[in-house]
Amino acid sequence: MVSSVKGTFDLFYPDIKKYLLMEECARKIFSLYGFSEIRTPILEHTELFSRSVGDETDIVKKEMYTFLDKKGRSLTLRPENTAPVIRAIIEHKLYESPRHSRLYYIGPQFRYERPQKGRYRQFHQIGIEIINDPFPLIDFEGILIAKELLNSLGILEVEVKINSVGCKKCRQNFISILKDYLNKFKGDLCSDCNERIERNTLRVLDCKVASCQKVIENSPVIIDYICDECKEHFSKVTQFLNDFEIPFKITPRLVRGLDYYTKTVFEMTSFKLGSQDAIVGGGRYDGLISSLGGPDIPSFGWALGMERLSLLMEDSPLNDNLLYLAWMGEECLKFAMECASYLRSKGVEVVLEGSLRSLKNSLKRAERFQANYSLIIGEDEVKSELLTLKNMRNGEQIALKLNEIPNFILNGE
RNA sequence: GUGAGUAUAGCUCAGAUGGCAGAGCGUCGGACUGUGGAUCCGAAUGUCACGGGUUCGAUCCCCGUUACUCACCCCA
């Protein structure tokens, strides 16, 4: 037997319903904020990610599905969707188009990691990108949208963690200060962190090793060192959050694993998940467009993990309005087919099965289908043109003419 | 990439000192010829993950591989 690839999975009823619900809610909310969808290819040139996400990040160093195609080009299954969206924006010169400044995407992403709870090799993200607006309002609205999306799906218990990682100029300044500090405690830091001091200094702040934690506790805090502009930006974002009563926690050690972030970074986490507790993550990336060859235009975005969200969602109620058509005898089949066709044209969901069954068996099938109704069509019904509609939830039966059924099922009349 | 645990029916899981492979649930059929869910009766379903070793004999012990689960790293 050939099985699915490690870290991938098949999605079907009932879990698929959660995904459809997520997508539906997301599309609804995004359009309320003036967003439109963008779909980019799953395959990109490897260079796109090494240049944007960063050569020194784990994602690029060890987590990408990269291969050579038949002409020897290095291609990569996208590990995230921000770089592809920005690539598309630049390629089509859409960065000045207001209509294309608010984009959302829904789709699969790929990272070659060891699977565990809430983490897969093919996973799915819903995300947004807001192009060409440098103002703190955008950071706030971005977070607000994510929060509204979660709320609309019944997820209320999330913690919003927020921080600023400064801009190109002031971050460098902080990094050298942090480097000086960390170098004093080299002996206390784990081997990973000793390497990070030079290659990816900020990430030391994120280390969970106990001995490193001690050093980090007393380390310089980035918000104290960022430039006035960045400080101003950050305080406006937090001010908006306060004004609109969105609880948040300033987390000085929150630095994210992608190099392109500037100023605001944020994460939404849930204690109900395992150790992979981030549902939404994102921030501002003012330098990304220019670093990919576009003009110097700022952006903001986040991504939400659908698998993690689905872990938090209750099993969705069975709100199907499915009708199972129980027909008896070959001489009823043609009539049953005509009924099915009519009902579907009126918007009723109808299952009609090919095998001739006893009524008892048909009702059993209806139950297994989790149908709300059974419509019984036998000799009597064909003659009288009064069909027997049975409510499978409470067992009640009523005789109706065919043209009365859609209204009865869809509107309860 | 690292560590630990697990792998037996569609699902959940038992099993023996190493000697014919088990249960519950589910599925299908019947009791009940036009009325499902309850009850009773019956039936089908297994390369005991894969490959090697030890043994008269291995699903069980040993080695290896793969997959799954959780954790580390990192991230959604």
CSV table of C-alpha atoms (C1' of nucleotides) in Angstrom, one decimal:
chain,number,residue,atom,x,y,z
A,1,MET,CA,0.0,0.0,0.0
A,2,VAL,CA,1.2,3.5,-0.8
A,3,SER,CA,0.6,5.9,2.0
A,4,SER,CA,0.6,9.7,2.2
A,5,VAL,CA,3.9,11.4,2.4
A,6,LYS,CA,5.3,11.9,5.9
A,7,GLY,CA,4.0,15.1,7.5
A,8,THR,CA,1.1,15.3,5.0
A,9,PHE,CA,-2.5,14.3,5.6
A,10,ASP,CA,-5.8,13.8,3.8
A,11,LEU,CA,-8.6,16.1,4.8
A,12,PHE,CA,-12.2,14.9,4.7
A,13,TYR,CA,-15.5,15.0,6.5
A,14,PRO,CA,-15.9,16.0,9.2
A,15,ASP,CA,-12.7,18.0,9.6
A,16,ILE,CA,-13.0,19.5,6.1
A,17,LYS,CA,-16.0,21.4,7.4
A,18,LYS,CA,-13.8,23.3,9.8
A,19,TYR,CA,-11.5,24.3,7.0
A,20,LEU,CA,-14.4,25.5,4.8
A,21,LEU,CA,-15.8,27.4,7.8
A,22,MET,CA,-12.5,29.1,8.4
A,23,GLU,CA,-12.2,30.0,4.7
A,24,GLU,CA,-15.7,31.3,4.6
A,25,CYS,CA,-15.3,33.5,7.7
A,26,ALA,CA,-11.9,34.8,6.5
A,27,ARG,CA,-13.2,35.8,3.1
A,28,LYS,CA,-16.2,37.5,4.7
A,29,ILE,CA,-14.1,39.5,7.1
A,30,PHE,CA,-11.3,40.4,4.6
A,31,SER,CA,-13.8,41.8,2.2
A,32,LEU,CA,-15.3,44.0,4.9
A,33,TYR,CA,-11.8,45.5,5.1
A,34,GLY,CA,-11.4,46.0,1.4
A,35,PHE,CA,-9.1,43.0,0.7
A,36,SER,CA,-9.0,40.9,-2.4
A,37,GLU,CA,-7.5,37.5,-2.9
A,38,ILE,CA,-4.2,36.6,-4.5
A,39,ARG,CA,-3.1,33.1,-5.6
A,40,THR,CA,0.5,32.7,-6.3
A,41,PRO,CA,2.2,29.5,-7.5
A,42,ILE,CA,3.2,26.9,-5.0
A,43,LEU,CA,6.6,26.6,-6.8
A,44,GLU,CA,9.1,29.5,-6.7
A,45,HIS,CA,12.7,30.1,-7.5
A,46,THR,CA,14.8,29.1,-4.4
A,47,GLU,CA,16.5,32.5,-4.5
A,48,LEU,CA,13.2,34.3,-3.7
A,49,PHE,CA,13.2,32.8,-0.2
A,50,SER,CA,16.9,32.9,0.5
A,51,ARG,CA,16.9,36.6,-0.3
A,52,SER,CA,13.7,37.5,1.6
A,53,VAL,CA,13.4,35.1,4.5
A,54,GLY,CA,17.1,35.1,5.1
A,55,ASP,CA,20.0,32.8,4.5
A,56,GLU,CA,20.7,32.4,8.1
A,57,THR,CA,17.2,31.5,9.2
A,58,ASP,CA,16.3,27.9,10.0
A,59,ILE,CA,13.5,28.0,7.4
A,60,VAL,CA,16.1,28.5,4.6
A,61,LYS,CA,18.9,26.6,6.1
A,62,LYS,CA,17.1,23.3,6.8
A,63,GLU,CA,13.4,23.4,6.3
A,64,MET,CA,12.8,24.0,2.6
A,65,TYR,CA,11.7,21.5,0.0
A,66,THR,CA,14.2,22.4,-2.7
A,67,PHE,CA,15.0,20.5,-5.8
A,68,LEU,CA,16.4,20.9,-9.3
A,69,ASP,CA,14.0,20.7,-12.2
A,70,LYS,CA,14.8,19.0,-15.5
A,71,LYS,CA,16.8,22.1,-16.7
A,72,GLY,CA,18.8,22.2,-13.5
A,73,ARG,CA,16.9,25.2,-12.0
A,74,SER,CA,16.7,25.3,-8.3
A,75,LEU,CA,13.0,25.5,-7.3
A,76,THR,CA,11.4,25.4,-3.9
A,77,LEU,CA,7.9,24.6,-2.6
A,78,ARG,CA,6.9,27.8,-0.8
A,79,PRO,CA,7.6,27.6,2.9
A,80,GLU,CA,5.6,30.8,3.5
A,81,ASN,CA,3.6,33.1,1.3
A,82,THR,CA,4.7,36.7,2.0
A,83,ALA,CA,7.7,36.5,-0.3
A,84,PRO,CA,5.7,35.1,-3.2
A,85,VAL,CA,3.0,37.8,-2.8
A,86,ILE,CA,5.6,40.5,-2.8
A,87,ARG,CA,7.3,39.0,-5.8
A,88,ALA,CA,4.0,39.1,-7.6
A,89,ILE,CA,3.4,42.7,-6.6
A,90,ILE,CA,6.8,43.7,-7.9
A,91,GLU,CA,6.6,41.6,-11.1
A,92,HIS,CA,3.3,43.2,-12.0
A,93,LYS,CA,4.2,46.6,-10.7
A,94,LEU,CA,1.2,46.7,-8.5
A,95,TYR,CA,2.8,48.5,-5.6
A,96,GLU,CA,1.2,51.8,-6.3
A,97,SER,CA,-2.2,50.3,-7.0
A,98,PRO,CA,-4.6,50.9,-4.1
A,99,ARG,CA,-6.9,48.1,-5.4
A,100,HIS,CA,-4.0,45.7,-5.0
A,101,SER,CA,-2.6,47.1,-1.7
A,102,ARG,CA,-4.7,44.8,0.5
A,103,LEU,CA,-4.3,41.2,-0.3
A,104,TYR,CA,-5.2,37.9,1.3
A,105,TYR,CA,-4.2,34.3,0.5
A,106,ILE,CA,-5.3,30.9,1.6
A,107,GLY,CA,-3.3,27.9,0.7
A,108,PRO,CA,-0.7,25.2,1.4
A,109,GLN,CA,2.8,25.8,2.5
A,110,PHE,CA,5.7,23.4,2.9
A,111,ARG,CA,8.4,23.0,5.4
A,112,TYR,CA,10.7,20.0,5.8
A,113,GLU,CA,10.4,19.6,9.6
A,114,ARG,CA,9.8,16.7,12.0
A,115,PRO,CA,6.1,16.6,12.4
A,116,GLN,CA,4.5,16.9,15.8
A,117,LYS,CA,1.2,18.3,17.2
A,118,GLY,CA,0.1,21.3,15.2
A,119,ARG,CA,3.0,21.0,12.8
A,120,TYR,CA,3.1,19.3,9.4
A,121,ARG,CA,5.2,19.3,6.3
A,122,GLN,CA,2.3,20.5,4.2
A,123,PHE,CA,0.3,22.9,6.3
A,124,HIS,CA,-2.2,25.6,5.4
A,125,GLN,CA,-2.1,29.2,6.1
A,126,ILE,CA,-4.6,32.1,5.8
A,127,GLY,CA,-2.7,35.4,5.6
A,128,ILE,CA,-2.9,39.1,4.6
A,129,GLU,CA,-0.5,41.6,3.3
A,130,ILE,CA,-1.0,45.4,3.4
A,131,ILE,CA,1.2,47.1,0.9
A,132,ASN,CA,2.4,50.7,0.9
A,133,ASP,CA,1.1,52.1,4.2
A,134,PRO,CA,3.7,53.0,6.8
A,135,PHE,CA,1.3,54.2,9.5
A,136,PRO,CA,0.7,52.6,12.9
A,137,LEU,CA,-3.0,52.4,12.1
A,138,ILE,CA,-2.2,49.5,9.7
A,139,ASP,CA,-0.3,47.5,12.3
A,140,PHE,CA,-3.3,48.0,14.6
A,141,GLU,CA,-5.9,47.1,11.9
A,142,GLY,CA,-3.9,44.1,10.9
A,143,ILE,CA,-4.0,42.7,14.4
A,144,LEU,CA,-7.7,43.7,14.7
A,145,ILE,CA,-8.6,41.7,11.7
A,146,ALA,CA,-6.8,38.6,13.0
A,147,LYS,CA,-8.6,39.0,16.3
A,148,GLU,CA,-11.9,39.4,14.6
A,149,LEU,CA,-11.3,36.3,12.5
A,150,LEU,CA,-10.5,34.2,15.5
A,151,ASN,CA,-13.5,35.6,17.4
A,152,SER,CA,-15.9,34.8,14.6
A,153,LEU,CA,-14.8,31.2,14.8
A,154,GLY,CA,-15.4,31.1,18.5
A,155,ILE,CA,-11.8,31.3,19.6
A,156,LEU,CA,-11.7,33.9,22.4
A,157,GLU,CA,-8.8,32.8,24.5
A,158,VAL,CA,-5.8,34.0,22.7
A,159,GLU,CA,-2.9,36.0,24.0
A,160,VAL,CA,-1.6,38.8,21.8
A,161,LYS,CA,2.1,39.3,22.2
A,162,ILE,CA,3.7,42.3,20.6
A,163,ASN,CA,7.2,43.8,20.3
A,164,SER,CA,9.2,46.1,18.1
A,165,VAL,CA,12.4,45.0,16.5
A,166,GLY,CA,13.3,48.5,15.2
A,167,CYS,CA,14.2,49.6,11.8
A,168,LYS,CA,17.2,49.0,9.6
A,169,LYS,CA,19.2,51.7,11.4
A,170,CYS,CA,18.4,51.4,15.0
A,171,ARG,CA,18.3,47.6,15.0
A,172,GLN,CA,22.0,47.5,14.0
A,173,ASN,CA,22.7,49.7,16.9
A,174,PHE,CA,20.9,47.5,19.3
A,175,ILE,CA,22.4,44.4,18.0
A,176,SER,CA,25.9,45.6,18.7
A,177,ILE,CA,24.9,46.6,22.2
A,178,LEU,CA,23.4,43.2,22.7
A,179,LYS,CA,26.4,41.5,21.2
A,180,ASP,CA,28.7,43.3,23.7
A,181,TYR,CA,26.5,42.3,26.6
A,182,LEU,CA,26.2,38.6,25.5
A,183,ASN,CA,29.9,38.3,24.9
A,184,LYS,CA,30.4,39.0,28.6
A,185,PHE,CA,28.4,35.9,29.4
A,186,LYS,CA,29.6,33.5,26.7
A,187,GLY,CA,30.4,30.9,29.2
A,188,ASP,CA,26.9,30.7,30.5
A,189,LEU,CA,25.2,30.5,27.1
A,190,CYS,CA,24.5,27.2,25.3
A,191,SER,CA,26.5,26.2,22.2
A,192,ASP,CA,23.6,27.2,19.9
A,193,CYS,CA,23.5,30.7,21.4
A,194,ASN,CA,27.3,31.1,21.2
A,195,GLU,CA,26.9,30.6,17.5
A,196,ARG,CA,23.9,32.9,17.3
A,197,ILE,CA,25.8,35.8,18.8
A,198,GLU,CA,27.6,36.4,15.5
A,199,ARG,CA,25.2,35.0,13.0
A,200,ASN,CA,21.7,35.9,14.4
A,201,THR,CA,22.1,37.8,17.5
A,202,LEU,CA,18.5,38.7,18.2
A,203,ARG,CA,17.5,35.1,18.3
A,204,VAL,CA,19.5,34.5,21.5
A,205,LEU,CA,16.7,36.4,23.2
A,206,ASP,CA,14.3,33.6,22.2
A,207,CYS,CA,16.4,30.7,23.6
A,208,LYS,CA,14.6,28.5,26.2
A,209,VAL,CA,17.7,26.9,27.7
A,210,ALA,CA,17.7,27.7,31.5
A,211,SER,CA,21.2,29.0,31.7
A,212,CYS,CA,20.6,31.3,28.7
A,213,GLN,CA,17.3,32.5,30.2
A,214,LYS,CA,19.3,33.9,33.2
A,215,VAL,CA,21.5,35.9,31.0
A,216,ILE,CA,18.6,37.1,28.9
A,217,GLU,CA,16.6,38.2,31.9
A,218,ASN,CA,19.0,41.1,32.6
A,219,SER,CA,19.9,41.8,29.0
A,220,PRO,CA,19.3,45.1,27.3
A,221,VAL,CA,15.7,45.4,26.0
A,222,ILE,CA,15.2,46.4,22.4
A,223,ILE,CA,12.4,48.8,23.0
A,224,ASP,CA,14.8,51.0,25.1
A,225,TYR,CA,17.2,51.3,22.2
A,226,ILE,CA,15.1,51.8,19.1
A,227,CYS,CA,15.1,55.2,17.4
A,228,ASP,CA,12.6,57.9,18.2
A,229,GLU,CA,10.6,57.2,15.0
A,230,CYS,CA,10.3,53.5,15.9
A,231,LYS,CA,9.4,54.3,19.5
A,232,GLU,CA,6.7,56.7,18.3
A,233,HIS,CA,5.4,54.1,15.9
A,234,PHE,CA,5.3,51.4,18.6
A,235,SER,CA,3.5,53.6,21.1
A,236,LYS,CA,0.9,54.6,18.6
A,237,VAL,CA,0.2,50.9,17.8
A,238,THR,CA,-0.2,50.1,21.5
A,239,GLN,CA,-2.3,53.2,22.1
A,240,PHE,CA,-4.7,52.1,19.4
A,241,LEU,CA,-4.9,48.6,21.0
A,242,ASN,CA,-5.7,50.2,24.3
A,243,ASP,CA,-8.3,52.5,22.8
A,244,PHE,CA,-10.1,49.6,21.3
A,245,GLU,CA,-9.7,47.4,24.3
A,246,ILE,CA,-7.7,44.7,22.7
A,247,PRO,CA,-5.6,43.1,25.5
A,248,PHE,CA,-2.0,42.6,24.6
A,249,LYS,CA,1.3,41.8,26.3
A,250,ILE,CA,4.5,43.6,25.4
A,251,THR,CA,7.0,40.8,25.0
A,252,PRO,CA,10.5,42.2,24.7
A,253,ARG,CA,12.0,38.8,23.8
A,254,LEU,CA,9.6,38.2,20.9
A,255,VAL,CA,11.8,38.2,17.8
A,256,ARG,CA,10.6,36.3,14.9
A,257,GLY,CA,12.4,33.7,12.7
A,258,LEU,CA,12.3,35.6,9.5
A,259,ASP,CA,14.8,38.3,8.7
A,260,TYR,CA,12.5,40.7,6.9
A,261,TYR,CA,10.6,42.1,9.9
A,262,THR,CA,10.9,45.7,11.0
A,263,LYS,CA,9.2,47.7,13.8
A,264,THR,CA,6.1,45.8,14.9
A,265,VAL,CA,6.2,42.0,15.3
A,266,PHE,CA,3.3,40.1,17.0
A,267,GLU,CA,2.1,36.7,17.7
A,268,MET,CA,-1.2,35.2,18.9
A,269,THR,CA,-0.9,32.1,21.1
A,270,SER,CA,-3.2,29.7,22.9
A,271,PHE,CA,-2.4,27.8,26.0
A,272,LYS,CA,-4.8,25.1,24.7
A,273,LEU,CA,-2.3,24.0,22.0
A,274,GLY,CA,0.8,21.9,22.7
A,275,SER,CA,4.3,23.3,22.5
A,276,GLN,CA,3.5,24.7,19.1
A,277,ASP,CA,1.2,27.4,20.5
A,278,ALA,CA,1.4,30.2,17.9
A,279,ILE,CA,-1.8,30.5,15.8
A,280,VAL,CA,-1.0,33.8,14.1
A,281,GLY,CA,2.3,35.5,13.6
A,282,GLY,CA,3.4,38.5,11.6
A,283,GLY,CA,4.5,42.1,11.6
A,284,ARG,CA,5.8,44.9,9.6
A,285,TYR,CA,8.4,44.4,6.8
A,286,ASP,CA,9.3,47.8,5.5
A,287,GLY,CA,12.4,46.7,3.7
A,288,LEU,CA,11.3,43.6,2.0
A,289,ILE,CA,10.0,45.1,-1.3
A,290,SER,CA,13.1,47.0,-1.9
A,291,SER,CA,15.3,44.1,-1.0
A,292,LEU,CA,13.5,42.0,-3.6
A,293,GLY,CA,14.2,44.6,-6.3
A,294,GLY,CA,11.1,46.8,-6.0
A,295,PRO,CA,10.9,50.4,-4.8
A,296,ASP,CA,11.3,51.3,-1.2
A,297,ILE,CA,7.7,50.6,-0.1
A,298,PRO,CA,6.6,49.5,3.4
A,299,SER,CA,4.3,46.6,4.1
A,300,PHE,CA,2.6,44.7,6.9
A,301,GLY,CA,1.2,41.2,7.1
A,302,TRP,CA,0.5,38.1,9.1
A,303,ALA,CA,-0.2,34.4,8.6
A,304,LEU,CA,-2.5,32.1,10.5
A,305,GLY,CA,-2.0,28.3,10.8
A,306,MET,CA,-5.2,26.5,9.8
A,307,GLU,CA,-4.2,23.2,11.4
A,308,ARG,CA,-3.5,24.9,14.7
A,309,LEU,CA,-6.8,26.8,14.5
A,310,SER,CA,-8.7,23.6,13.7
A,311,LEU,CA,-7.3,22.1,17.0
A,312,LEU,CA,-9.0,24.9,18.8
A,313,MET,CA,-12.4,24.8,17.0
A,314,GLU,CA,-15.2,22.8,18.4
A,315,ASP,CA,-16.5,20.1,16.1
A,316,SER,CA,-18.9,22.0,13.9
A,317,PRO,CA,-22.5,21.1,14.3
A,318,LEU,CA,-24.1,19.0,11.6
A,319,ASN,CA,-26.1,21.7,9.9
A,320,ASP,CA,-26.5,19.8,6.6
A,321,ASN,CA,-30.0,19.9,5.2
A,322,LEU,CA,-29.5,16.6,3.5
A,323,LEU,CA,-32.5,14.7,2.2
A,324,TYR,CA,-32.1,10.9,1.5
A,325,LEU,CA,-34.4,9.7,-1.1
A,326,ALA,CA,-35.7,6.2,-0.3
A,327,TRP,CA,-37.3,4.7,-3.3
A,328,MET,CA,-38.9,1.3,-3.5
A,329,GLY,CA,-39.3,-0.8,-6.6
A,330,GLU,CA,-37.9,-0.4,-10.0
A,331,GLU,CA,-41.2,1.1,-11.2
A,332,CYS,CA,-40.6,4.1,-8.8
A,333,LEU,CA,-37.1,4.9,-9.8
A,334,LYS,CA,-37.8,7.1,-12.7
A,335,PHE,CA,-40.3,9.1,-10.7
A,336,ALA,CA,-37.7,9.3,-7.8
A,337,MET,CA,-35.1,10.6,-10.3
A,338,GLU,CA,-37.5,13.3,-11.4
A,339,CYS,CA,-38.2,14.3,-7.8
A,340,ALA,CA,-34.5,14.5,-7.0
A,341,SER,CA,-33.9,16.6,-10.0
A,342,TYR,CA,-36.7,19.0,-9.1
A,343,LEU,CA,-35.7,19.3,-5.4
A,344,ARG,CA,-32.1,20.0,-6.4
A,345,SER,CA,-33.2,22.7,-8.7
A,346,LYS,CA,-34.9,24.3,-5.7
A,347,GLY,CA,-31.8,24.1,-3.6
A,348,VAL,CA,-32.5,21.0,-1.6
A,349,GLU,CA,-29.5,18.7,-1.1
A,350,VAL,CA,-30.6,15.2,-2.2
A,351,VAL,CA,-28.8,11.8,-2.1
A,352,LEU,CA,-30.2,9.2,-4.5
A,353,GLU,CA,-28.6,5.8,-4.4
A,354,GLY,CA,-28.6,3.2,-7.1
A,355,SER,CA,-29.2,0.0,-5.3
A,356,LEU,CA,-32.7,-1.3,-4.7
A,357,ARG,CA,-33.3,-1.6,-1.0
A,358,SER,CA,-36.0,-2.4,1.4
A,359,LEU,CA,-37.4,0.7,3.1
A,360,LYS,CA,-35.9,-0.4,6.4
A,361,ASN,CA,-32.5,-0.6,4.7
A,362,SER,CA,-33.0,2.7,3.0
A,363,LEU,CA,-33.8,4.4,6.3
A,364,LYS,CA,-30.7,2.9,7.8
A,365,ARG,CA,-28.7,4.3,5.0
A,366,ALA,CA,-30.3,7.7,5.5
A,367,GLU,CA,-29.2,7.6,9.1
A,368,ARG,CA,-25.7,6.6,8.2
A,369,PHE,CA,-25.6,9.5,5.8
A,370,GLN,CA,-26.6,11.7,8.7
A,371,ALA,CA,-29.4,13.0,6.6
A,372,ASN,CA,-31.9,15.4,8.2
A,373,TYR,CA,-34.8,14.0,6.1
A,374,SER,CA,-35.8,10.9,4.3
A,375,LEU,CA,-38.3,11.2,1.4
A,376,ILE,CA,-40.1,7.9,0.9
A,377,ILE,CA,-41.3,7.1,-2.6
A,378,GLY,CA,-43.1,3.9,-3.2
A,379,GLU,CA,-46.1,2.6,-5.1
A,380,ASP,CA,-48.5,4.5,-3.0
A,381,GLU,CA,-46.7,7.8,-3.3
A,382,VAL,CA,-46.4,7.5,-7.1
A,383,LYS,CA,-50.2,6.9,-7.3
A,384,SER,CA,-51.4,9.6,-4.9
A,385,GLU,CA,-48.6,12.1,-5.7
A,386,LEU,CA,-48.4,12.7,-1.9
A,387,LEU,CA,-44.9,12.0,-0.9
A,388,THR,CA,-43.9,10.9,2.6
A,389,LEU,CA,-41.3,13.1,4.2
A,390,LYS,CA,-39.7,11.8,7.4
A,391,ASN,CA,-37.8,14.0,9.8
A,392,MET,CA,-34.8,11.8,10.8
A,393,ARG,CA,-34.2,13.8,14.0
A,394,ASN,CA,-37.5,13.3,15.6
A,395,GLY,CA,-39.2,10.7,13.5
A,396,GLU,CA,-42.2,12.8,12.5
A,397,GLN,CA,-43.7,12.1,9.2
A,398,ILE,CA,-45.8,14.2,6.9
A,399,ALA,CA,-47.4,13.8,3.5
A,400,LEU,CA,-46.6,16.6,1.1
A,401,LYS,CA,-46.8,17.4,-2.6
A,402,LEU,CA,-43.5,17.5,-4.3
A,403,ASN,CA,-43.7,21.3,-4.8
A,404,GLU,CA,-44.3,21.9,-1.1
A,405,ILE,CA,-41.2,20.1,0.0
A,406,PRO,CA,-38.4,22.7,-0.7
A,407,ASN,CA,-40.2,25.4,1.3
A,408,PHE,CA,-40.8,22.9,4.1
A,409,ILE,CA,-37.2,21.9,4.4
A,410,LEU,CA,-35.5,25.2,3.6
A,411,ASN,CA,-37.8,27.5,5.6
A,412,GLY,CA,-39.6,25.1,7.9
A,413,GLU,CA,-43.0,26.0,6.5
B,1,G,C1',18.8,17.4,12.4
B,2,U,C1',18.3,15.3,18.0
B,3,G,C1',15.6,12.4,21.9
B,4,A,C1',11.8,9.3,23.9
B,5,G,C1',7.5,6.2,23.2
B,6,U,C1',4.4,3.3,19.9
B,7,A,C1',3.1,-0.2,15.6
B,8,U,C1',-2.2,-6.6,16.2
B,9,A,C1',-9.3,-6.2,12.1
B,10,G,C1',-12.2,-0.1,9.2
B,11,C,C1',-11.6,2.3,14.6
B,12,U,C1',-10.1,1.8,20.0
B,13,C,C1',-7.2,-1.7,22.1
B,14,A,C1',-6.3,-6.7,24.7
B,15,G,C1',-3.0,-11.0,24.2
B,16,A,C1',0.7,-15.6,25.8
B,17,U,C1',7.2,-18.1,29.4
B,18,G,C1',8.0,-18.6,22.4
B,19,G,C1',3.1,-23.3,20.5
B,20,C,C1',-4.3,-22.6,16.0
B,21,A,C1',-5.2,-14.6,16.3
B,22,G,C1',-9.0,-12.0,20.4
B,23,A,C1',-12.7,-8.3,22.4
B,24,G,C1',-15.6,-3.9,22.1
B,25,C,C1',-17.2,-0.4,18.6
B,26,G,C1',-18.2,0.0,13.4
B,27,U,C1',-19.8,-2.5,8.7
B,28,C,C1',-23.1,-6.1,6.3
B,29,G,C1',-27.3,-9.5,6.8
B,30,G,C1',-31.5,-11.5,9.5
B,31,A,C1',-35.4,-11.5,13.5
B,32,C,C1',-39.3,-7.3,11.3
B,33,U,C1',-42.2,-8.3,3.0
B,34,G,C1',-43.6,0.0,3.6
B,35,U,C1',-40.4,2.7,8.5
B,36,G,C1',-33.8,4.2,10.9
B,37,G,C1',-31.8,5.0,16.1
B,38,A,C1',-33.1,0.2,21.1
B,39,U,C1',-32.7,-5.3,21.6
B,40,C,C1',-31.4,-10.2,20.1
B,41,C,C1',-29.1,-13.6,16.4
B,42,G,C1',-25.6,-14.3,12.5
B,43,A,C1',-21.5,-13.1,9.0
B,44,A,C1',-17.2,-10.9,6.8
B,45,U,C1',-12.4,-8.7,7.6
B,46,G,C1',-5.6,-9.7,9.6
B,47,U,C1',1.4,-10.4,5.4
B,48,C,C1',0.2,-9.2,14.0
B,49,A,C1',4.4,-2.4,10.0
B,50,C,C1',8.7,-4.1,6.8
B,51,G,C1',13.6,-6.9,6.4
B,52,G,C1',17.0,-10.0,8.7
B,53,G,C1',18.7,-13.0,13.2
B,54,U,C1',18.0,-16.7,17.3
B,55,U,C1',14.8,-21.1,17.7
B,56,C,C1',12.0,-27.5,16.2
B,57,G,C1',8.7,-23.3,16.1
B,58,A,C1',8.6,-15.9,16.4
B,59,U,C1',3.0,-11.6,16.4
B,60,C,C1',6.0,-12.2,21.2
B,61,C,C1',13.1,-12.4,22.1
B,62,C,C1',17.5,-9.7,19.4
B,63,C,C1',19.3,-6.3,15.3
B,64,G,C1',18.1,-3.0,11.4
B,65,U,C1',14.5,-0.1,8.5
B,66,U,C1',10.1,2.6,7.9
B,67,A,C1',5.9,5.0,9.7
B,68,C,C1',3.1,7.3,13.6
B,69,U,C1',3.0,10.2,18.4
B,70,C,C1',5.1,13.6,21.7
B,71,A,C1',9.1,16.7,22.8
B,72,C,C1',13.8,19.6,21.4
B,73,C,C1',15.3,23.0,17.5
B,74,C,C1',12.3,26.4,14.9
B,75,C,C1',7.8,28.1,13.4
B,76,A,C1',1.7,28.9,11.5
